[in-house]
Coordinates of C-alpha atoms in Angstrom, one line a residue:
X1 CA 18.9 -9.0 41.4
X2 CA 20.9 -10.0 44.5
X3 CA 24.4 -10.6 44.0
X4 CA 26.7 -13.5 45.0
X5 CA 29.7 -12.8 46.6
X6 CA 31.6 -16.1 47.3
X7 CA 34.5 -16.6 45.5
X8 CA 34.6 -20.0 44.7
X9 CA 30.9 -20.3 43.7
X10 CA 31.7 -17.0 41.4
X11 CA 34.7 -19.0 40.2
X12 CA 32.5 -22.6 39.5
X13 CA 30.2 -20.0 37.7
X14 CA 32.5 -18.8 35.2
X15 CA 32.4 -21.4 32.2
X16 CA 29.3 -20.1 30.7
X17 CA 29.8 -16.5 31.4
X18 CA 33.1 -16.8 29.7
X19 CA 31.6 -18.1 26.6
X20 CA 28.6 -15.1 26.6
X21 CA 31.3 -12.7 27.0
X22 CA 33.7 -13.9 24.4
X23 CA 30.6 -12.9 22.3
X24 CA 30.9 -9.0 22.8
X25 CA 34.9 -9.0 22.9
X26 CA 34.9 -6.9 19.7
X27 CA 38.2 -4.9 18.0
X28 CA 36.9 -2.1 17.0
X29 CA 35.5 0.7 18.5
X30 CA 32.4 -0.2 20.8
X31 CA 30.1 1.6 23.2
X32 CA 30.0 0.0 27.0
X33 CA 26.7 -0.9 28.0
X34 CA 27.3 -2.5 31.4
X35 CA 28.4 -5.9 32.8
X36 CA 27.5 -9.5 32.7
X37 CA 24.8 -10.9 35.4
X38 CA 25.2 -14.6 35.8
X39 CA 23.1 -16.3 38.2
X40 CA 22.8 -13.9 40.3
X41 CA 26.0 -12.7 40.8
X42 CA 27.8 -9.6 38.9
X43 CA 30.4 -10.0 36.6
X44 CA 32.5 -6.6 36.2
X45 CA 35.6 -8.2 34.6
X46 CA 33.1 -9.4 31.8
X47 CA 32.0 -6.0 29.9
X48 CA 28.8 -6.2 27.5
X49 CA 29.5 -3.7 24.9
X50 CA 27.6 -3.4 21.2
X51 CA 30.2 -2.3 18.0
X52 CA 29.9 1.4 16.9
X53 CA 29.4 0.2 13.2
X54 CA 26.3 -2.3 13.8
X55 CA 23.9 0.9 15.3
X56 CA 22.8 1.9 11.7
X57 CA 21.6 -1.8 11.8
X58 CA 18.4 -0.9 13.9
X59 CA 17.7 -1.7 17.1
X60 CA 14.6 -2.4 20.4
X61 CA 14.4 -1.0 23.7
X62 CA 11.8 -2.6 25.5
X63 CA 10.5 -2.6 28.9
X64 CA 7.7 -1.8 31.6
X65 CA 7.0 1.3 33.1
X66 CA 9.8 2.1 35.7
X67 CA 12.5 0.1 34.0
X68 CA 15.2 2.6 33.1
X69 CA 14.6 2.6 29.6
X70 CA 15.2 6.2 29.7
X71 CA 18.5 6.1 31.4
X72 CA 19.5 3.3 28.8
X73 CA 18.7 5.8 25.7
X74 CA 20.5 8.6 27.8
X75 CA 23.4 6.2 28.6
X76 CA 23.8 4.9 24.7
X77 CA 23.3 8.7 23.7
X78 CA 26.0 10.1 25.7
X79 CA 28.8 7.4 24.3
X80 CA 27.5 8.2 20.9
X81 CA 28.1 11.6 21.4
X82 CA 31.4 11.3 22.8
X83 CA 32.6 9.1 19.6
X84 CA 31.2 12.3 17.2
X85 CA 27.7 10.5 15.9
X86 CA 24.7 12.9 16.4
X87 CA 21.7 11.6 18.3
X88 CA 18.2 12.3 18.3
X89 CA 16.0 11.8 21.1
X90 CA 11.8 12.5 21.9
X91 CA 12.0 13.5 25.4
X92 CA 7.8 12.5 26.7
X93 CA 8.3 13.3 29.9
X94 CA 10.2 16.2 29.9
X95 CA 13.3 14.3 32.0
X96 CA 15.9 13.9 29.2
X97 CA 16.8 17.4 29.0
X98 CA 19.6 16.7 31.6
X99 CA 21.8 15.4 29.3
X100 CA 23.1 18.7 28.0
X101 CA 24.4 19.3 32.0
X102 CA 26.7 17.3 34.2
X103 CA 25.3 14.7 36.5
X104 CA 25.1 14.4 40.4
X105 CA 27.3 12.2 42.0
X106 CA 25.6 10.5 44.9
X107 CA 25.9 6.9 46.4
X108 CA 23.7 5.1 44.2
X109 CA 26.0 6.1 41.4
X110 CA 28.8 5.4 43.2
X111 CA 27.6 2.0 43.9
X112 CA 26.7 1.3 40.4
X113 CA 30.1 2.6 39.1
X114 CA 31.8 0.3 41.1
X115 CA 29.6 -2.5 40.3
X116 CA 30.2 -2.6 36.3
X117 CA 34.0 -1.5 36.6
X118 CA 33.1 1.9 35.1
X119 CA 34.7 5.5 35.6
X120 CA 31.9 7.5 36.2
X121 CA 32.6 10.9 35.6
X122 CA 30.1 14.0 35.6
X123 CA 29.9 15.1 31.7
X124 CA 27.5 17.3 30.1
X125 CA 26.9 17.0 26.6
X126 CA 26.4 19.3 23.6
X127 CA 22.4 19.7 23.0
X128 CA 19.7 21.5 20.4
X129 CA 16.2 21.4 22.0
X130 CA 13.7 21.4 19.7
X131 CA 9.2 21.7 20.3
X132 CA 6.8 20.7 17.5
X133 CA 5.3 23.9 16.3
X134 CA 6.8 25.7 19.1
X135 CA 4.4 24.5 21.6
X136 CA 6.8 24.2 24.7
X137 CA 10.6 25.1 24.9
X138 CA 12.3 24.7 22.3
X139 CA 13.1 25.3 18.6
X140 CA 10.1 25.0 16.4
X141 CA 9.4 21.8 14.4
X142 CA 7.6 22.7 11.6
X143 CA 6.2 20.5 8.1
X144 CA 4.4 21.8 4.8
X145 CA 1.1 20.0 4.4
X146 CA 2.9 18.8 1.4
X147 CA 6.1 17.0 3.1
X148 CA 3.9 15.5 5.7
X149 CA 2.3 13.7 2.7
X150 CA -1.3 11.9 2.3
X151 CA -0.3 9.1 3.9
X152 CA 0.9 10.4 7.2
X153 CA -1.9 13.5 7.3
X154 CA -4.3 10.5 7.4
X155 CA -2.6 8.4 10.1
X156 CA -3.1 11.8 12.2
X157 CA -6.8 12.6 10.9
X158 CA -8.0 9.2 11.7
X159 CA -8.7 8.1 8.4
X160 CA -10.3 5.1 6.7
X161 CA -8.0 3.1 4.1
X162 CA -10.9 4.6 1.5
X163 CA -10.4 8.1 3.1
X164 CA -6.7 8.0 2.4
X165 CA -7.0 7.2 -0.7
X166 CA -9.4 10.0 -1.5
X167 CA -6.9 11.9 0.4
X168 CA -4.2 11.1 -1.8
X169 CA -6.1 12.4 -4.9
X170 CA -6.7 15.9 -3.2
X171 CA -3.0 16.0 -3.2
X172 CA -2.6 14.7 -6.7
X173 CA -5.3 17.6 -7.7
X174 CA -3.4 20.4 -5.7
X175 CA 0.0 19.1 -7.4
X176 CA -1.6 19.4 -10.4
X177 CA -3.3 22.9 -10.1
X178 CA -0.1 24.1 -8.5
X179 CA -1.8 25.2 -5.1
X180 CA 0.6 24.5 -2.7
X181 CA -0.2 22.8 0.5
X182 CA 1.8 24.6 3.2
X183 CA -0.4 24.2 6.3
X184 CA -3.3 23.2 6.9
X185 CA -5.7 26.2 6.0
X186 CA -4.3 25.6 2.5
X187 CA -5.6 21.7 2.9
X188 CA -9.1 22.9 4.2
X189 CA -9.9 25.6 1.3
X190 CA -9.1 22.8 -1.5
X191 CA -11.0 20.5 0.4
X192 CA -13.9 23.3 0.9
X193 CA -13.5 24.2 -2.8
X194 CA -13.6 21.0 -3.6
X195 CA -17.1 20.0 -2.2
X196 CA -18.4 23.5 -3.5
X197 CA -21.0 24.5 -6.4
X198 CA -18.0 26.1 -8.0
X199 CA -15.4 22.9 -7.5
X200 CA -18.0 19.8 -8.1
X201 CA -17.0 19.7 -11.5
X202 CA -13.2 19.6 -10.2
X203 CA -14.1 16.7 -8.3
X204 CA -15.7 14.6 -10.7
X205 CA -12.3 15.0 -12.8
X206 CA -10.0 13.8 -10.5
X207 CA -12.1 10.3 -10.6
X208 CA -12.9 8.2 -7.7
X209 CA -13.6 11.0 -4.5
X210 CA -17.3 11.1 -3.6
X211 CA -18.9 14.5 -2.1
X212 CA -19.3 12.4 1.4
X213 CA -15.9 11.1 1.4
X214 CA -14.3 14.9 0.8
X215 CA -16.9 16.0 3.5
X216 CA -15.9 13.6 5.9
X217 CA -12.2 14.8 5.4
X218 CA -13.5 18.3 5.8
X219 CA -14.6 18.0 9.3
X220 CA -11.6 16.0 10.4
X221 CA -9.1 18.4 9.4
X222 CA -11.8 21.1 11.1
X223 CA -11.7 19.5 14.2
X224 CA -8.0 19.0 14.0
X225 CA -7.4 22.4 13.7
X226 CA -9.4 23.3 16.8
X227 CA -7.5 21.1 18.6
X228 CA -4.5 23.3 17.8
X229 CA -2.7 20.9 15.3
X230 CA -2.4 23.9 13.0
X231 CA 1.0 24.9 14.7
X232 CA 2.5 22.0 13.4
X233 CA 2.5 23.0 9.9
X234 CA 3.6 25.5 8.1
X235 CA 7.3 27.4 6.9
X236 CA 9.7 27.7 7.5
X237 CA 9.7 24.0 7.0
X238 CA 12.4 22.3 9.1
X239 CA 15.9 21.0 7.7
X240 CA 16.2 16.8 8.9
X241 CA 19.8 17.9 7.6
X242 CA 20.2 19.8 11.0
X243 CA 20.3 16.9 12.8
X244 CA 23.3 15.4 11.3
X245 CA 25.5 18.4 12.8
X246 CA 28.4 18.1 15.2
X247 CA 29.6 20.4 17.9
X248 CA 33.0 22.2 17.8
X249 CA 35.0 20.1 19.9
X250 CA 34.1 17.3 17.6
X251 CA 31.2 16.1 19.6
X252 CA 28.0 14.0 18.3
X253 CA 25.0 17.0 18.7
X254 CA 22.2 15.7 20.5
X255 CA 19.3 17.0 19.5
X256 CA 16.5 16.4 21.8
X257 CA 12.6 17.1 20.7
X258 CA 10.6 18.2 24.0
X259 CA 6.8 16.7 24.6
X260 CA 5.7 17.6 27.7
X261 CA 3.6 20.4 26.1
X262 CA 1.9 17.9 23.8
X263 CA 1.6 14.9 25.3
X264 CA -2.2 14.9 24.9
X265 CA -1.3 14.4 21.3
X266 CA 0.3 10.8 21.0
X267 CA -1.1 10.1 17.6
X268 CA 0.2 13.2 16.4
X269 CA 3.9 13.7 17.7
X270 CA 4.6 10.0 17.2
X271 CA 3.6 10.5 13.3
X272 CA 5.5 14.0 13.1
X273 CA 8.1 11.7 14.6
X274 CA 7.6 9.2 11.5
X275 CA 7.5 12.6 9.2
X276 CA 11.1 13.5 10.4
X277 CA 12.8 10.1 9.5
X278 CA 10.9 9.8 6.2
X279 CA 12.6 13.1 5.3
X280 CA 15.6 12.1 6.2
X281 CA 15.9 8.5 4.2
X282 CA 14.4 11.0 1.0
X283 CA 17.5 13.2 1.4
X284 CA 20.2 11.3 2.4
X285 CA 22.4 9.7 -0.5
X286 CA 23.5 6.2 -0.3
X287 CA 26.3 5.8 1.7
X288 CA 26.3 2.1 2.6
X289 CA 28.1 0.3 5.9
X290 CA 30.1 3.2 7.8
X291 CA 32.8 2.8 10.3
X292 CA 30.1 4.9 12.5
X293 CA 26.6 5.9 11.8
X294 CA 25.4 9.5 10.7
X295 CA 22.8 9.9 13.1
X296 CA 21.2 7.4 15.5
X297 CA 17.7 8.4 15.8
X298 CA 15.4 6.8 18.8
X299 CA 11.6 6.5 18.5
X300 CA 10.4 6.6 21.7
X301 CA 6.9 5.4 22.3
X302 CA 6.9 3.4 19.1
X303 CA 3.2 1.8 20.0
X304 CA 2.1 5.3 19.3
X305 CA 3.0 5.1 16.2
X306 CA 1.7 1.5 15.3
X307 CA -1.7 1.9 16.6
X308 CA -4.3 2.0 14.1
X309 CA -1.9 2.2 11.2
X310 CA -3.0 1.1 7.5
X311 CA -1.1 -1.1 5.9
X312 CA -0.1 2.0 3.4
X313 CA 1.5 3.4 6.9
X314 CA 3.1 0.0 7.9
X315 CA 4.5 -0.8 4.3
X316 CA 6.0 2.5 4.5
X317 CA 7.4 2.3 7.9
X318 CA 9.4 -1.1 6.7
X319 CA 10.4 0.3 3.5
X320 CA 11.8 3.3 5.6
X321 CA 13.6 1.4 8.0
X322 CA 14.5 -1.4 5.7
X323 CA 16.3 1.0 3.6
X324 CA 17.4 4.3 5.8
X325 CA 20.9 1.7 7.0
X326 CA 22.3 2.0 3.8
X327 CA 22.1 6.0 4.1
X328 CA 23.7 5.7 7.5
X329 CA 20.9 6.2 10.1
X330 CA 20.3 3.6 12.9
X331 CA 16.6 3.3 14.0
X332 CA 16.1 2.5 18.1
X333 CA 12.0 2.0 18.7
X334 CA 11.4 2.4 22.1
X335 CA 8.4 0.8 23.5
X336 CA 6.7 -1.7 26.4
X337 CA 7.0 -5.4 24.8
X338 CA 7.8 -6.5 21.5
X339 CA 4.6 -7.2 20.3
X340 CA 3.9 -3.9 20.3
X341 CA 6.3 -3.1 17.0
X342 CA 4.7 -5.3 13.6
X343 CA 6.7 -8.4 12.5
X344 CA 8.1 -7.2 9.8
X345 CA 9.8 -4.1 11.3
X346 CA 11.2 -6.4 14.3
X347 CA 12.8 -8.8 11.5
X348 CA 15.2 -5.6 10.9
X349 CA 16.2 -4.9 14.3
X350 CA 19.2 -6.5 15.1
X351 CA 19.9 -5.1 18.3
X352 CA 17.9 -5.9 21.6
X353 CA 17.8 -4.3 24.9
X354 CA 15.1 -5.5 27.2
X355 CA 14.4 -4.2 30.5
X356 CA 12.1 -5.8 33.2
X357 CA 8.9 -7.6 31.9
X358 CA 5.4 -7.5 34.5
X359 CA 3.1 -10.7 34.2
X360 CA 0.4 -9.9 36.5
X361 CA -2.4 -11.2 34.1
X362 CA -2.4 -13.5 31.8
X363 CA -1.6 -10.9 28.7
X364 CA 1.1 -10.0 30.9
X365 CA 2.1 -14.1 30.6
X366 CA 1.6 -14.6 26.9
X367 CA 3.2 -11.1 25.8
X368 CA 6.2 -12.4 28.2
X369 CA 5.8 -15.6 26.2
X370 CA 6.0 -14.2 22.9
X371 CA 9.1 -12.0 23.8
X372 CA 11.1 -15.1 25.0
X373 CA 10.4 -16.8 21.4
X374 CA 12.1 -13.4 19.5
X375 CA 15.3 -13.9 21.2
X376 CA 18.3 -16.8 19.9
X377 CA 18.9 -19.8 22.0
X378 CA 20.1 -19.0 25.2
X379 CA 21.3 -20.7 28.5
X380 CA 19.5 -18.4 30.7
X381 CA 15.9 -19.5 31.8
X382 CA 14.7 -16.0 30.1
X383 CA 10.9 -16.5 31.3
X384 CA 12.2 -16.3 34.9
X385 CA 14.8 -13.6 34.5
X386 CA 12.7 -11.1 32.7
X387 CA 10.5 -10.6 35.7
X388 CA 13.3 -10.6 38.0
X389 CA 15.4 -7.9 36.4
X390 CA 15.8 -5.1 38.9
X391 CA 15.6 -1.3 37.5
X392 CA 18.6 -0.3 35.5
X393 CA 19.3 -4.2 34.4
X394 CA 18.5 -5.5 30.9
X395 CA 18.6 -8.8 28.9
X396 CA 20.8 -7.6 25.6
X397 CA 21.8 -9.1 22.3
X398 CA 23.8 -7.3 19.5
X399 CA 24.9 -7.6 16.4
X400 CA 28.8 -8.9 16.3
X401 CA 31.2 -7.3 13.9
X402 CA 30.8 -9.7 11.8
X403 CA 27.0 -9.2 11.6
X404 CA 26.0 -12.3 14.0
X405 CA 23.9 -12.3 16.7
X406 CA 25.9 -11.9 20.2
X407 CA 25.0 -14.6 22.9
X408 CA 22.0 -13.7 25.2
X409 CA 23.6 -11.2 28.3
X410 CA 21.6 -10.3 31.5
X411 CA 23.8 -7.0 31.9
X412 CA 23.6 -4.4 34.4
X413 CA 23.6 -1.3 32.7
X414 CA 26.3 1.8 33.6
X415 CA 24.9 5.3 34.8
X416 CA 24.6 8.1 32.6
X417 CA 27.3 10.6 33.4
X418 CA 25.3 13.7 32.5
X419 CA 22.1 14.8 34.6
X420 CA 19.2 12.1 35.3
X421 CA 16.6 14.4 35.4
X422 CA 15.6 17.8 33.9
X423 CA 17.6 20.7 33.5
X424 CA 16.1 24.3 35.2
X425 CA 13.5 26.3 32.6
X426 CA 15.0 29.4 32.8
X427 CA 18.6 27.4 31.5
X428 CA 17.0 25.5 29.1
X429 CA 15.2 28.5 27.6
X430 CA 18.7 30.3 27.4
X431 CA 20.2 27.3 25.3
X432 CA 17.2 27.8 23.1
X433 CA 17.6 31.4 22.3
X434 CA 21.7 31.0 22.2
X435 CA 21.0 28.5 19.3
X436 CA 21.9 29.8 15.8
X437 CA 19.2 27.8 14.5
X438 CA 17.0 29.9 16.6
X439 CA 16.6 33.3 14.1
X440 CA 16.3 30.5 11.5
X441 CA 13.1 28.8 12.5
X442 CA 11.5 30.9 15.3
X443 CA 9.5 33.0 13.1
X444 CA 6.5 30.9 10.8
X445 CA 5.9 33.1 7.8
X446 CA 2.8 33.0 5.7
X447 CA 3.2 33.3 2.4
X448 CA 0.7 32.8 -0.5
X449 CA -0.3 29.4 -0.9
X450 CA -3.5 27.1 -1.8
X451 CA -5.9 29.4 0.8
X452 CA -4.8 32.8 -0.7
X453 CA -4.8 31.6 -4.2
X454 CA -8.4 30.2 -3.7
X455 CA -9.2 32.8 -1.9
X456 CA -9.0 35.4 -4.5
X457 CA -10.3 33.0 -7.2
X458 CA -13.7 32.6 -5.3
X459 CA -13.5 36.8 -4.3
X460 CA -12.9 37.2 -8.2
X461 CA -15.5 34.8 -9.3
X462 CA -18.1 36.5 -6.4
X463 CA -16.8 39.7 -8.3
X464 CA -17.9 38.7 -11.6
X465 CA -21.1 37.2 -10.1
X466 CA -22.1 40.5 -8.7
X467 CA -21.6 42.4 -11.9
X468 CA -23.3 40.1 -13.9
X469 CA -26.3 40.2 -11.5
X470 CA -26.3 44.1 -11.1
X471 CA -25.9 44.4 -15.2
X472 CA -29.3 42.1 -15.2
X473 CA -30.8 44.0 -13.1
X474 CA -30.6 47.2 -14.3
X475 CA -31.4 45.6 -18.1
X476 CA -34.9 44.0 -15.9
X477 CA -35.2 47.5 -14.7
X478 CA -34.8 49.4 -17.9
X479 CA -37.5 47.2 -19.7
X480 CA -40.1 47.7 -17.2
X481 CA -39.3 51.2 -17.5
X482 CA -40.0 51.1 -21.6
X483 CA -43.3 48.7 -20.9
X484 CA -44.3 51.4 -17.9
X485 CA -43.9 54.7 -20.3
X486 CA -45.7 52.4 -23.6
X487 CA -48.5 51.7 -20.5
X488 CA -48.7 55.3 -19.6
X489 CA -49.0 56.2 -23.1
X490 CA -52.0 54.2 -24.1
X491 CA -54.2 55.2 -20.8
X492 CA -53.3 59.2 -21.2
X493 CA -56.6 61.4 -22.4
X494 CA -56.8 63.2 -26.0
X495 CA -56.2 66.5 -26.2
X496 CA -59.5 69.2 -27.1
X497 CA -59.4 70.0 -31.5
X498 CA -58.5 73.2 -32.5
X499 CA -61.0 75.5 -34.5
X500 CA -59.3 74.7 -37.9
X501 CA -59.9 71.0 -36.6
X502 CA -63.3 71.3 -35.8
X503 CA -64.8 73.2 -38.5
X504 CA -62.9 71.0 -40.8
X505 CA -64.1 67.9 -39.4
X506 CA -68.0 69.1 -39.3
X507 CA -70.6 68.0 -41.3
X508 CA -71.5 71.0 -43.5
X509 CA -67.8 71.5 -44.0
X510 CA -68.0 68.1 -45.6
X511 CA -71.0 68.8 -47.5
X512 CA -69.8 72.0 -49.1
X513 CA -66.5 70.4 -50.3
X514 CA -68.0 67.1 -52.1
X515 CA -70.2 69.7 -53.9
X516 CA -67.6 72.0 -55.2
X517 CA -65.4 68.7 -56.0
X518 CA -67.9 67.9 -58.3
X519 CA -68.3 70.8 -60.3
X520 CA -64.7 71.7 -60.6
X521 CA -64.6 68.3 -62.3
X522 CA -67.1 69.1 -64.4
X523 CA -65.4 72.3 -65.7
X524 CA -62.2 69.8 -66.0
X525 CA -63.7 67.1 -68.1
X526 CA -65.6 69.3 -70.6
X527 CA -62.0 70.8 -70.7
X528 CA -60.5 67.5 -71.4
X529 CA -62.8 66.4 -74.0
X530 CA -63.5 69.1 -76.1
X531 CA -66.9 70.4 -75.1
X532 CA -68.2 73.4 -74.3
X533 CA -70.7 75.4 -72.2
X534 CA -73.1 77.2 -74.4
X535 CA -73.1 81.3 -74.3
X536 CA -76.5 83.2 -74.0

């Protein structure tokens, strides 16, 4: 925006900026954001700043491409930092890495020092860089199949509101059959099992999961493996409680995820993303309204994450952020326009930073439309100065103290005092390896899970198959064998009689013994009955 420089129009000006910065002239401790733009003209003596306690109450950063919303997450990073609340940052382009190394002072900063009354001095800050799965520089991100849950393994499968579901009773079965899901070989055996001879019955017990619907699941976690989504998951299982650390000088620890390396992954890293917060609201206790936040976590390319979500996903995304303030964690999404976050997650946000808006077409004009109606009242024509915000100039408004919404401010934003750009590989890679956490997570280790267990239940049950076969067998062979011998038996010739046999068996033989059969009983009954042969 071009600025005025004529006194005594600056000074005719001054009535309404007064009153918009009376709004954001808070007690407590604050982080500077920039100064006031008032038609036209930049107001230094009147600093925009948002209260240290309201950033656990949620907050937008919006813009087009090109806008600085970068250097705006970099900017509100480092202050955190500096007044000890850890940060987390997705760094998509690979360009935020520069704020574990001092800046460059140049003339542009310079300029823009001297413009919002700020002293700009080169400060690196302390940094943990982190990859997902160790895919790019960094310290491996890792989930169990089981933390990422049902609900967020669909949202990166692609799945159906009926395929979730059926998704979520696979879990409830492996829970059940204790066959822990650690990555996703141990998903794809249950599944496999599940749509098996052996595991029909199974499925037909957990009620309501069809053999099409577990197949369809099958192939998707298949193909989502050959895309290399299987170095995501697995253990060691990352610690959300690692985030929460400061450095030794007392320092906020910034710990920034790096993308680069997966950026052909949107769906994926902006859910893995979602996985990290999740775990954190289920661990962290109940703290309630701090006099600083625990950890401000920003979402960067929120639309990611909303895209195709079922309304499972979405209720849980508002339960997560409606509930992770009281536990002390601030929620910044960072995305293009308002409309690209769901109603009800906006209605938490209570802090606003919007860069530049484009309308070159008319979605362009009615998104700009709908972004004017989701800020209060204000006396700035907001349809006009949205498109004529210049790079590194936002429209803000913040919660007060007191929990009010601060009067609409065109601001110009500070500069980041550590490096706008990316640090050299070979440095980043050193502050990798010089992490502690480094020995801790490097290594994935595979231990016996759902695959191994199944595994040697189906090699067992194959086992057992193979005996029972061969045991059949060889009782098939052993009766043929008996029914072969009683065959051979029947059709063998007679052996030639013997002499003894032959002269016994003749006629004569026959003959000669009926003969003296008869008179031997003769002799026997005259014996018997008393009579006598007569002499001569």
């Amino acid at each position: 925006m071009s600025e005025s420089t004529d006194p005594a129009t600056m000074a005719d000006q001054t009535g309404p900026a007064d009153k918009i910065a009376a709004g954001y002239a808070f007690t407590g401790p604050a982080l500077d954001l920039g100064a006031l733009l008032w038609d036209g003209g930049c107001l230094p003596e009147h600093q925009i700043r948002i209260p240290l306690p309201m950033l656990n109450r949620h907050g937008l950063v919006a813009g087009a491409t090109g806008t600085g919303k970068t250097k705006t997450l970099q900017l509100v990073a480092e202050q955190l930092s500096a007044n000890g609340v850890p940060v987390f940052l997705a760094d998509i382009k690979g360009d935020v890495s520069g704020i574990s190394a001092p800046g460059a002072a140049n003339e542009k900063v310079a300029a823009r020092a001297k413009d919002v009354a700020q002293r700009w001095e080169a400060t690196g800050y302390p940094c943990e860089f982190y990859s997902l799965g160790g895919i790019g520089p960094g310290i491996p991100l890792r989930s169990t199949v089981t933390s990422f849950g049902p609900v967020l393994m669909s949202k990166v499968l692609q799945l159906n509101q009926t395929q979730e579901q059926s998704l979520g009773l696979i879990f409830h079965y492996a829970d059940l059959k204790g066959l822990e899901l650690i990555d996703l070989k141990d998903l794809r055996a249950v599944v496999a099992f599940l749509v098996s001879d052996q595991g029909k019955p199974e499925l037909k017990g957990i009620g309501g999961l069809s053999t099409v619907t577990a197949g369809v699941i099958l192939r998707a976690l298949t193909a989502f493996e050959q895309q290399g989504a299987a170095e995501f998951f697995g253990e060691p299982e990352f610690d959300t409680g690692e985030f929460l650390r400061t450095a030794a000088d007392g320092r906020g620890m910034v710990s920034v995820l790096e993308l680069p390396a997966v950026q052909d992954k949107p769906q994926l890293f902006s859910t893995f993303l979602m996985w990290l917060l999740a775990d954190l609201f289920n661990d962290l206790p109940e703290v309630g309204d701090l006099e600083r936040p625990k950890l401000v976590f920003f979402f960067d390319e929120a639309h990611l994450l909303f895209n195709g979500a079922s309304k499972a996903f979405l209720d849980s995304i508002t339960q997560t952020v409606r509930l992770i303030r009281s536990k002390g964690v601030g929620v910044f999404f960072v995305t293009q326009t308002p409309k690209d976050v769901p109603g009800d997650v906006l209605a938490q946000l209570g802090n606003r930073v919007q860069h530049a808006l484009r309308a070159f077409t008319p979605d362009d004009a009615k998104a700009l439309k709908a972004t004017v109606r989701t800020f209060p009242h204000s006396d700035y024509d907001l349809e006009e100065l949205l498109t004529g915000l210049g790079t590194g100039e936002a429209v803000i408004t913040v919660l007060s103290e007191n929990g009010a919404p601060t009067p609409v401010a065109a601001t110009r934003l500070r500069a980041p005092q550590s490096l706008m750009g990316p640090v050299d590989p070979a440095a980043l890679d050193r502050a990798v390896k010089a992490s502690p956490l480094w020995s801790r997570y490097a290594e994935p280790v595979d231990r016996e899970s759902a695959y191994e267990k199944i595994s040697a239940e189906q090699a067992a049950a194959e086992a057992r198959a193979e005996a029972a076969a061969a045991a059949a067998e060889a009782e098939k062979r052993a009766e043929q064998a008996e029914k072969e011998a009683a065959r051979a038996a029947r059709s063998a010739p007679k052996p030639d009689p013997s002499l003894a046999e032959q002269v016994v068996g003749s006629g004569l033989f026959r003959s000669l013994a009926r003969s003296i059969g008869t008179q031997v009983g003769r002799e026997i009954s005259r014996s018997i009955f008393g009579t006598a042969r007569r002499r001569r």
